[in-house]
Tab-separated table of C-alpha atoms in Angstrom:
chain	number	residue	atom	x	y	z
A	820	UNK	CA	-37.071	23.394	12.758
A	821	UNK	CA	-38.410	19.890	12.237
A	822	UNK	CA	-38.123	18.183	8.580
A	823	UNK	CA	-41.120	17.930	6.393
A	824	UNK	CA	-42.567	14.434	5.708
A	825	UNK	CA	-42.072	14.988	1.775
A	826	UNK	CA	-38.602	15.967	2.705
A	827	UNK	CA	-37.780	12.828	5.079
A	828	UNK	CA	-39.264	10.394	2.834
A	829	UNK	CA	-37.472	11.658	-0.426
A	830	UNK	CA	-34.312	11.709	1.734
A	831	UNK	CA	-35.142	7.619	2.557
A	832	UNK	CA	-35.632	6.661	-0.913
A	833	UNK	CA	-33.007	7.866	-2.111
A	834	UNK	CA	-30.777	5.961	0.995
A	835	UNK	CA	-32.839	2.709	0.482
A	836	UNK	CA	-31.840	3.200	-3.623
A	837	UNK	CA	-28.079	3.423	-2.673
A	838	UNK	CA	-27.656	6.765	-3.053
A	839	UNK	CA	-25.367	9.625	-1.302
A	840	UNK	CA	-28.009	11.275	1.125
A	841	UNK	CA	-28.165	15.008	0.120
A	842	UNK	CA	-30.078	17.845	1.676
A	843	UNK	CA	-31.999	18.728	-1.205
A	844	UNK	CA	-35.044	16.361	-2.566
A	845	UNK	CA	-35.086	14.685	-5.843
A	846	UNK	CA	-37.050	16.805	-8.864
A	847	UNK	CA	-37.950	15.193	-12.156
A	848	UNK	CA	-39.459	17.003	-14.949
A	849	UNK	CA	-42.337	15.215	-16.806
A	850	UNK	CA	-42.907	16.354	-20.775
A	851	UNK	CA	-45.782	17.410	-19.606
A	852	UNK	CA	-43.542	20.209	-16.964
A	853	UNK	CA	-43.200	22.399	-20.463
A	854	UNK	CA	-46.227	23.326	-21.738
A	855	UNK	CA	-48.364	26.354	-22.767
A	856	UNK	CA	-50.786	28.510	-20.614
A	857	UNK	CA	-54.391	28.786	-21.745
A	858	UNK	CA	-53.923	32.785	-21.983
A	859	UNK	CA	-51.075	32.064	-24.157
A	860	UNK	CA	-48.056	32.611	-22.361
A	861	UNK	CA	-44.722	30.934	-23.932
A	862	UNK	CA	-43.368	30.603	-20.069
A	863	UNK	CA	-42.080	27.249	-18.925
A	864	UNK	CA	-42.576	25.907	-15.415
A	865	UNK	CA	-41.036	22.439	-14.194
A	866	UNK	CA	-43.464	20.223	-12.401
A	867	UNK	CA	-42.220	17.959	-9.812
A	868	UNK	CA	-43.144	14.632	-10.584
A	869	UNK	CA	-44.224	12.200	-7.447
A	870	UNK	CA	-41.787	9.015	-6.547
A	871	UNK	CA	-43.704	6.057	-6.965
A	872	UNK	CA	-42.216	3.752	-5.618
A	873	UNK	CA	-44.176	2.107	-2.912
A	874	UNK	CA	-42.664	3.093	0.757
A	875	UNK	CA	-44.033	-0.335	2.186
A	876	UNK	CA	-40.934	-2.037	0.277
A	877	UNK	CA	-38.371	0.809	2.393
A	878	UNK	CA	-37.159	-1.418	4.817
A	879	UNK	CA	-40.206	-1.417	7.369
A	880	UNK	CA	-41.317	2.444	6.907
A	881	UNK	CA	-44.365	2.574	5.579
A	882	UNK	CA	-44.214	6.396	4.994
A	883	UNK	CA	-45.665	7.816	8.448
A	884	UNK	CA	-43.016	9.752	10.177
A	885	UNK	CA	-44.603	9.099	13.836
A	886	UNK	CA	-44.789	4.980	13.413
A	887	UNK	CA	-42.275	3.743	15.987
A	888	UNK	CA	-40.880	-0.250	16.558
A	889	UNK	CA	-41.612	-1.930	19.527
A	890	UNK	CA	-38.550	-0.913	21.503
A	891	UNK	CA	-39.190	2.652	20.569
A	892	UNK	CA	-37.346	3.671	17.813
A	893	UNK	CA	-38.581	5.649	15.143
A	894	UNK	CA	-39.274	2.929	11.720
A	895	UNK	CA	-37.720	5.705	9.591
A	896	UNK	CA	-34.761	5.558	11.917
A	897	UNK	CA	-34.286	1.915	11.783
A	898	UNK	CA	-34.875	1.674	7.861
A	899	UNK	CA	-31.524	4.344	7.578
A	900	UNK	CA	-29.429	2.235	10.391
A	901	UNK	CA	-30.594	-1.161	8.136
A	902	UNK	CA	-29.382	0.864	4.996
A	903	UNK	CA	-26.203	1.399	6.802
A	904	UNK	CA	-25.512	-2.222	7.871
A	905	UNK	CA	-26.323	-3.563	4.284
A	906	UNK	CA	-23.789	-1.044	3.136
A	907	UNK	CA	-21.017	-2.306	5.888
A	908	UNK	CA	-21.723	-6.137	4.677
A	909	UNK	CA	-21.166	-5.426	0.842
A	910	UNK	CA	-17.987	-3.882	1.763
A	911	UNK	CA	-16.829	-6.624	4.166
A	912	UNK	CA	-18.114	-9.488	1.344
A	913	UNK	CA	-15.955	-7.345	-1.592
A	914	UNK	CA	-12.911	-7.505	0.753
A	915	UNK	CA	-13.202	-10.832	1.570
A	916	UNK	CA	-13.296	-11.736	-2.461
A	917	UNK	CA	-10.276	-9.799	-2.703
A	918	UNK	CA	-8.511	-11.622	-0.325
A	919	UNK	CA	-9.421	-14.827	-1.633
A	920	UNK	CA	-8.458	-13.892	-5.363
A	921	UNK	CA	-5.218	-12.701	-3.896
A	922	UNK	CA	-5.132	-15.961	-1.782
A	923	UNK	CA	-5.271	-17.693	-5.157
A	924	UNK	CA	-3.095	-16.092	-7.035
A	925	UNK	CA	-0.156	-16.101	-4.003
A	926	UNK	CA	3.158	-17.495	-4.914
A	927	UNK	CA	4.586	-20.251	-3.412
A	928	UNK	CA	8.373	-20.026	-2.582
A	929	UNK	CA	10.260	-22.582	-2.768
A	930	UNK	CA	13.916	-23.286	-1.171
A	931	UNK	CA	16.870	-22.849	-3.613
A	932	UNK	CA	20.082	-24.580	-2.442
A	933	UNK	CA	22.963	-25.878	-4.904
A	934	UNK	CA	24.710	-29.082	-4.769
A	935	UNK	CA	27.453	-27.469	-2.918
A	936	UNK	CA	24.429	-26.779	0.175
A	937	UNK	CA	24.664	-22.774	-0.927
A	938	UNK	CA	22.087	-20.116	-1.308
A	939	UNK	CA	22.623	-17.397	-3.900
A	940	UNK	CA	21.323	-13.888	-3.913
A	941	UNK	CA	22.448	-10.682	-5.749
A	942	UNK	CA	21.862	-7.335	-4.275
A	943	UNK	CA	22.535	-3.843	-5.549
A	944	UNK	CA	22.938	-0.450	-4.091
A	945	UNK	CA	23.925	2.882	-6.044
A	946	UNK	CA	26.114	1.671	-8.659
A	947	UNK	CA	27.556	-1.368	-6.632
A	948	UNK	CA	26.871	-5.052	-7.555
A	949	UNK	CA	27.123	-8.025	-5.540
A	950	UNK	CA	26.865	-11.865	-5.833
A	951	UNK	CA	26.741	-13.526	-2.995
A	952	UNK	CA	26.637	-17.106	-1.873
A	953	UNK	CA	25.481	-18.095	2.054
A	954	UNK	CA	25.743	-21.859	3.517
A	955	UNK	CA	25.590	-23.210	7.105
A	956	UNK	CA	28.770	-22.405	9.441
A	957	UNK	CA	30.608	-25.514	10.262
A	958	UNK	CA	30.643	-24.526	13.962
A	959	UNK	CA	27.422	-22.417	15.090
A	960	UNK	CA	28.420	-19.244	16.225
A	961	UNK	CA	31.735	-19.075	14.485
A	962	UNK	CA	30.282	-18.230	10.806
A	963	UNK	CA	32.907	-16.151	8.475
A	964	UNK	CA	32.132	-13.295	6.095
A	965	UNK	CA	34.728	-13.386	2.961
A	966	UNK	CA	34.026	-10.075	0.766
A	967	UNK	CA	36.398	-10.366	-2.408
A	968	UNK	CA	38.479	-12.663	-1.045
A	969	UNK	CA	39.337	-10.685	2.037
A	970	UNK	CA	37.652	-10.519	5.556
A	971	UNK	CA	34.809	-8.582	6.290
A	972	UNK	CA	37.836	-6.627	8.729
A	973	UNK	CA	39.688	-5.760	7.049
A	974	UNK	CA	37.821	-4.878	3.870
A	975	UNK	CA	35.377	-2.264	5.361
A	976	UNK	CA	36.995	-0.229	8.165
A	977	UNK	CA	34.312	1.437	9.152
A	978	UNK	CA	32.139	-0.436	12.035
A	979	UNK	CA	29.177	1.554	10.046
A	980	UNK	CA	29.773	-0.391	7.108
A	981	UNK	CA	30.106	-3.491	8.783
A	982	UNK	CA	27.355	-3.538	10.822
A	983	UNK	CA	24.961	-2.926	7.700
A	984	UNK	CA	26.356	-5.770	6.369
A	985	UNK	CA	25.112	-7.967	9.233
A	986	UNK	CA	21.668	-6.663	9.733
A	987	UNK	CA	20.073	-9.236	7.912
A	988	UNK	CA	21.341	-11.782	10.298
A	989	UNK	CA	20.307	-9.634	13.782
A	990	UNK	CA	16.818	-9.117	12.236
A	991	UNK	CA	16.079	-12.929	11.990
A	992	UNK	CA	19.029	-13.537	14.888
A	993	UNK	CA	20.724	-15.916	13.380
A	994	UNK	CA	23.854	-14.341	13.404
A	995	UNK	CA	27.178	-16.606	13.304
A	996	UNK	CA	25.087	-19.291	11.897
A	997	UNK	CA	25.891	-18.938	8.114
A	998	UNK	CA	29.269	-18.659	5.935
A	999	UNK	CA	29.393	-15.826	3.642
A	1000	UNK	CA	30.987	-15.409	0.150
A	1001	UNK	CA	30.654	-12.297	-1.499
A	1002	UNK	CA	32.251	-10.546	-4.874
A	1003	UNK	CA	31.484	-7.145	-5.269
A	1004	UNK	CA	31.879	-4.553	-8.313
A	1005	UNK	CA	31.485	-0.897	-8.585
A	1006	UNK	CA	30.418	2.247	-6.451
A	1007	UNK	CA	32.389	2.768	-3.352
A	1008	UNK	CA	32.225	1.211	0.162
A	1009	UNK	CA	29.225	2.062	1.522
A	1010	UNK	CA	27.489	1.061	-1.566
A	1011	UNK	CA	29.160	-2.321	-1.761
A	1012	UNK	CA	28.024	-2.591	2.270
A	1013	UNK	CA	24.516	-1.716	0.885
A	1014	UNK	CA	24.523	-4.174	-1.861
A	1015	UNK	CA	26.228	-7.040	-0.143
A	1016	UNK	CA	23.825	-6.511	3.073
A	1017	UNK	CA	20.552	-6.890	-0.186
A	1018	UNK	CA	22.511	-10.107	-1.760
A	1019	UNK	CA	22.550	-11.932	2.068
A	1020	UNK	CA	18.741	-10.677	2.492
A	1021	UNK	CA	17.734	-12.660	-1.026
A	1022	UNK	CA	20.133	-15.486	-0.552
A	1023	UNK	CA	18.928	-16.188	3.369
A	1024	UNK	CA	15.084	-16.282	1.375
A	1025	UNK	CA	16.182	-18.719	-1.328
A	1026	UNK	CA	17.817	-21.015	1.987
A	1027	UNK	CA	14.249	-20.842	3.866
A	1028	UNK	CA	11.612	-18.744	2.451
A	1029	UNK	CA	9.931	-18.232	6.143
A	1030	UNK	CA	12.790	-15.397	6.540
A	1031	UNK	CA	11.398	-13.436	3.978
A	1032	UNK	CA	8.460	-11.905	6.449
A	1033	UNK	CA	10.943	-10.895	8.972
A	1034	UNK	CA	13.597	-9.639	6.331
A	1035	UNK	CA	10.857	-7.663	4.262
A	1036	UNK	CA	9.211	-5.739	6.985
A	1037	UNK	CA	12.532	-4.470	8.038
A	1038	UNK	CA	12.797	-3.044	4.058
A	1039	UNK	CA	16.286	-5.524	3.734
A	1040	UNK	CA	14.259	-6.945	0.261
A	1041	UNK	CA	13.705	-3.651	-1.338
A	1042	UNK	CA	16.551	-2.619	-3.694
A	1043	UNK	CA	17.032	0.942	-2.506
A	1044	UNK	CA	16.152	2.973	-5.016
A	1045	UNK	CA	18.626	6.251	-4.295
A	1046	UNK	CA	20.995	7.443	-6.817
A	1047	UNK	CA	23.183	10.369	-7.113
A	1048	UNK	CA	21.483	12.871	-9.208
A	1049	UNK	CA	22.779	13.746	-12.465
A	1050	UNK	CA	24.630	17.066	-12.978
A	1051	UNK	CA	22.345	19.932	-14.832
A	1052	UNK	CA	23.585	21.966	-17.371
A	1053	UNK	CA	23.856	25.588	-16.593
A	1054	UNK	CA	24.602	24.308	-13.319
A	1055	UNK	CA	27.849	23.800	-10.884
A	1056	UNK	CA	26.210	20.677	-9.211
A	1057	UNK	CA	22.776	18.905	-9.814
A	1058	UNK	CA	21.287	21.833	-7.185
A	1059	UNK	CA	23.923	24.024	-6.774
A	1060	UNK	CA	24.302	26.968	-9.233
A	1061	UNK	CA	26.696	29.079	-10.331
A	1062	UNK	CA	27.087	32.126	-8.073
A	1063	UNK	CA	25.002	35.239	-10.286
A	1064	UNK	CA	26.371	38.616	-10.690
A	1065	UNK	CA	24.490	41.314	-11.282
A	1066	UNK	CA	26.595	43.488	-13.294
């Protein structure tokens, strides 16, 4: 069943005024809508009200349903495809001014190195604390790992454990390149592995800042956030509850 004209055109305004295109047509009541019958009768009828605004302004449709462009296509067509593309560039022109105020207001890194040529970081995982201090190997390829005074060996047994530790290093493959010097408190050994693996990621960022793309899209920047949940009262564990008995 083919649209109105009254129905179209109401449908066009309403897209040219930058509004959400709805199947029903705009109504306004006048102060003259409410007003008494000559027989007088107290009922109240609405009267629609005419849009005036003048359809030669509607993006080249002039208000007659049939008028075409030269290639063919309908002018009432066009003027909703124009209303479209106007729509497209104000988005694309308020990203763009996002982008530049976040452009300006980007921080600029800087590299952090001591007098002794080290780069410090501190990382955390559960309830484990590290400090930990990174410099260039003496001889490429042969770079050490010291956790509390001990080798990396011998102080985490576990090859899982140890090979969290060096992630940071495989991500940006520089592994064997740097001397490590961590002291770590608290938790047990996986969360000391977790925490020393987040105090190499910040300190390898404060030695050259470009590693800080590679190292934060593998989620090595992010202090994880997981914690044992507490115990609940009324409960055995923080889930787990006591077994219930009927009688």
């Amino acid at each position: 069943m083919p649209h109105k004209p009254r129905f179209v055109v109401a449908m066009l305004a309403r897209a040219v005024a930058g509004l959400r295109l709805t199947a029903r047509p705009v109504v306004r009541v006048t102060s003259a809508a409410f007003s008494t019958s000559a027989k007088g009768d107290d009922s109240k009828k609405p009267v629609e009200d005419d849009d005036e605004t003048d359809p030669d302004t509607w993006l080249g449709f002039n208000g007659d349903l049939d008028a075409a462009t030269e290639d063919g296509t309908a002018t009432w067509l066009q003027a909703v495809r124009t209303v479209i593309d106007l729509k497209e560039e104000e988005k694309l022109e308020a990203r763009r001014k996002r982008q530049e105020a976040h452009a300006a207001l980007q921080i600029t890194r800087v590299v952090e190195i001591d007098e002794l040529g080290r780069a410090y970081g501190t990382g955390r995982r559960k309830t484990s604390n590290a400090r930990v201090w990174i410099k260039p190997a003496a001889e490429e390829g042969k770079g050490t790992v010291r956790v509390n005074k001990m080798d990396m060996v011998d102080y985490f047994t576990r090859d899982t454990h140890r090979h969290e530790l060096l992630l940071p290093f495989l991500e940006i493959k520089r592994l064997g390149h740097f001397d490590v010097m961590a002291n770590v408190r608290g938790g047990g050994l996986s969360g000391q592995a977790g925490a020393v693996r987040h105090g190499i990621s910040r300190a390898l960022e404060k030695y050259n800042p470009d590693y800080r793309v590679p190292l934060k899209k593998a989620g090595f920047m992010t202090r994880d956030p997981r914690m044992v949940e507490r115990k609940k009262p009324g409960q055995k564990k923080a889930r787990k509850q006591f077994q219930w008995v009927k009688r």
